[in-house]
XYZ file of C-alpha atoms in Angstrom:
180
model
C -3.141 13.465 2.901
C -5.028 10.492 1.546
C -5.181 6.965 2.861
C -3.184 4.356 0.995
C -2.961 0.618 1.528
C 0.261 -1.311 0.934
C -0.187 -5.021 0.258
C 3.055 -6.906 0.798
C 3.587 -10.254 -0.891
C 5.148 -13.320 0.653
C 6.225 -12.152 4.094
C 5.889 -14.079 7.358
C 4.733 -17.213 5.538
C 5.916 -20.505 7.003
C 8.633 -18.771 8.993
C 10.219 -17.329 5.855
C 10.901 -13.697 4.966
C 10.202 -12.497 8.474
C 9.106 -8.882 8.657
C 7.622 -8.217 12.106
C 4.677 -5.860 12.368
C 6.591 -3.567 14.731
C 9.401 -3.241 12.166
C 6.855 -2.527 9.430
C 5.430 0.346 11.498
C 8.870 1.666 12.413
C 10.183 1.567 8.852
C 7.089 3.340 7.525
C 7.607 6.062 10.134
C 11.308 6.310 9.211
C 10.212 6.856 5.601
C 8.039 9.763 6.742
C 4.611 8.167 6.436
C 2.020 9.142 9.032
C -1.039 7.439 10.471
C 0.502 3.984 9.990
C -1.606 0.961 10.936
C -0.394 -2.582 10.304
C -3.136 -5.203 10.033
C -2.201 -8.863 10.487
C 1.182 -10.519 9.963
C 0.612 -11.053 6.236
C 1.628 -7.536 5.216
C -1.210 -5.031 5.173
C -0.231 -1.451 5.922
C -2.637 1.492 5.949
C -0.978 4.902 5.950
C -1.412 8.540 5.000
C 0.284 9.643 1.813
C 0.644 13.239 0.621
C -0.579 12.362 -2.871
C 2.324 10.410 -4.330
C 1.186 8.126 -7.162
C 0.626 4.605 -5.754
C 3.058 2.938 -8.186
C 5.807 5.358 -7.101
C 5.058 4.672 -3.430
C 5.168 0.917 -4.112
C 8.653 1.219 -5.661
C 9.841 3.394 -2.762
C 8.608 0.813 -0.251
C 10.095 -2.115 -2.173
C 13.502 -0.399 -2.280
C 13.410 0.549 1.409
C 12.238 -2.878 2.543
C 14.915 -4.649 0.485
C 17.638 -2.376 1.871
C 16.450 -2.920 5.441
C 15.620 -6.638 5.296
C 18.115 -7.977 2.794
C 15.432 -9.609 0.640
C 12.865 -8.347 -1.829
C 9.280 -7.738 -0.822
C 6.919 -7.061 -3.713
C 4.441 -4.317 -2.797
C 1.166 -3.268 -4.366
C -0.341 0.042 -3.248
C -3.959 1.065 -3.612
C -5.558 4.326 -2.596
C -8.545 4.252 -0.293
C -10.794 5.048 -3.267
C -9.243 2.295 -5.379
C -9.866 -0.201 -2.580
C -13.455 1.044 -2.238
C -13.876 0.467 -5.987
C -12.584 -3.108 -5.531
C -15.247 -3.700 -2.883
C -17.948 -2.112 -5.058
C -16.943 -4.135 -8.142
C -17.304 -7.495 -6.367
C -18.940 -9.800 -8.937
C -20.002 -12.230 -6.171
C -22.097 -10.097 -3.796
C -23.912 -13.113 -2.333
C -20.545 -14.499 -1.190
C -20.161 -11.677 1.328
C -22.652 -13.529 3.561
C -19.846 -16.123 3.995
C -16.766 -13.905 3.572
C -14.310 -16.780 4.048
C -15.412 -18.034 0.620
C -14.356 -14.885 -1.219
C -10.815 -13.714 -1.963
C -9.288 -10.931 -4.004
C -6.001 -11.411 -5.807
C -4.430 -7.982 -6.201
C -2.242 -7.544 -9.280
C 0.556 -5.036 -9.714
C -0.895 -3.995 -13.068
C -3.606 -4.895 -15.540
C -2.316 -8.031 -17.271
C -1.706 -7.662 -20.984
C -1.663 -11.413 -21.562
C -4.621 -13.221 -20.018
C -4.148 -16.442 -21.987
C -3.348 -18.375 -18.778
C -6.722 -17.354 -17.350
C -8.536 -17.809 -20.649
C -7.222 -21.386 -20.859
C -8.892 -22.376 -17.579
C -12.039 -24.443 -18.120
C -14.575 -23.174 -15.560
C -16.414 -26.512 -15.517
C -13.237 -28.288 -14.387
C -13.145 -26.207 -11.202
C -16.860 -25.923 -10.331
C -18.274 -24.838 -7.966
C -15.285 -22.487 -7.639
C -15.297 -19.431 -9.873
C -13.101 -16.453 -10.662
C -13.420 -13.195 -12.496
C -10.727 -10.749 -13.615
C -11.823 -7.142 -13.134
C -9.104 -4.625 -13.952
C -6.144 -5.243 -11.622
C -7.959 -7.736 -9.414
C -9.043 -11.333 -9.672
C -12.051 -12.223 -7.545
C -11.998 -15.838 -6.408
C -15.137 -17.472 -5.035
C -14.643 -20.870 -3.374
C -17.957 -21.882 -1.759
C -16.408 -25.009 -0.206
C -13.382 -23.103 1.112
C -10.018 -22.219 -0.335
C -7.985 -24.938 1.400
C -8.656 -27.708 -1.080
C -9.603 -25.585 -4.066
C -7.844 -26.667 -7.247
C -8.746 -23.336 -8.814
C -7.143 -21.414 -5.940
C -3.985 -23.474 -6.391
C -3.990 -22.697 -10.107
C -4.499 -18.981 -9.493
C -1.759 -18.838 -6.839
C 0.691 -18.441 -9.709
C -1.437 -17.305 -12.634
C 1.506 -16.515 -14.973
C 0.096 -13.182 -16.038
C 3.386 -11.336 -16.178
C 2.472 -9.257 -13.118
C 2.995 -9.632 -9.387
C 0.035 -10.921 -7.384
C -0.967 -11.196 -3.742
C -4.259 -12.449 -2.313
C -6.413 -11.319 0.596
C -9.634 -12.769 1.930
C -12.778 -10.669 1.898
C -12.658 -9.993 5.641
C -9.183 -8.505 5.261
C -10.187 -6.436 2.220
C -13.154 -4.883 4.002
C -11.182 -4.383 7.237
C -8.459 -2.543 5.315
C -11.096 -0.288 3.776
C -12.542 0.401 7.234
C -9.059 1.225 8.558
C -8.476 3.570 5.605
C -11.687 5.360 6.534
C -10.616 6.057 10.133
């Protein structure tokens, strides 16, 4: 059994698409997953998986959640080692001193068309920065994400893939939970 992390998109936001943490745990158990830990209301589930490919597990979860909830919940799954690689690949290591300034946007796949990102003029969004590394976009907002025009632009990057963001504290906490 290896640790996997499911990142759910768009649940429990503004009172919409409610998916209580207790129901997340129960449904994962009903699906046969063990060692289930749910972190925060935003949809972060750490669980043991017998070695099923992450993309297959993501589809299984999406189908089960839709059947149970009556609405779709996009899911991205990373193995513990994939999440560790995300942490190791951080192109903004100095930002970890102020983790609220750093976010990771997890993508369902490596985008084949990055023209939407390529069209962004970095100078227009300074001091905010971003970097695409594989299936993740690292977003550094030294003045916070709340008023960041770049964060707003990247919220829907039009890359032809599904995306969901987590702050650096959540990313590192999920890795710690996967290691327990």
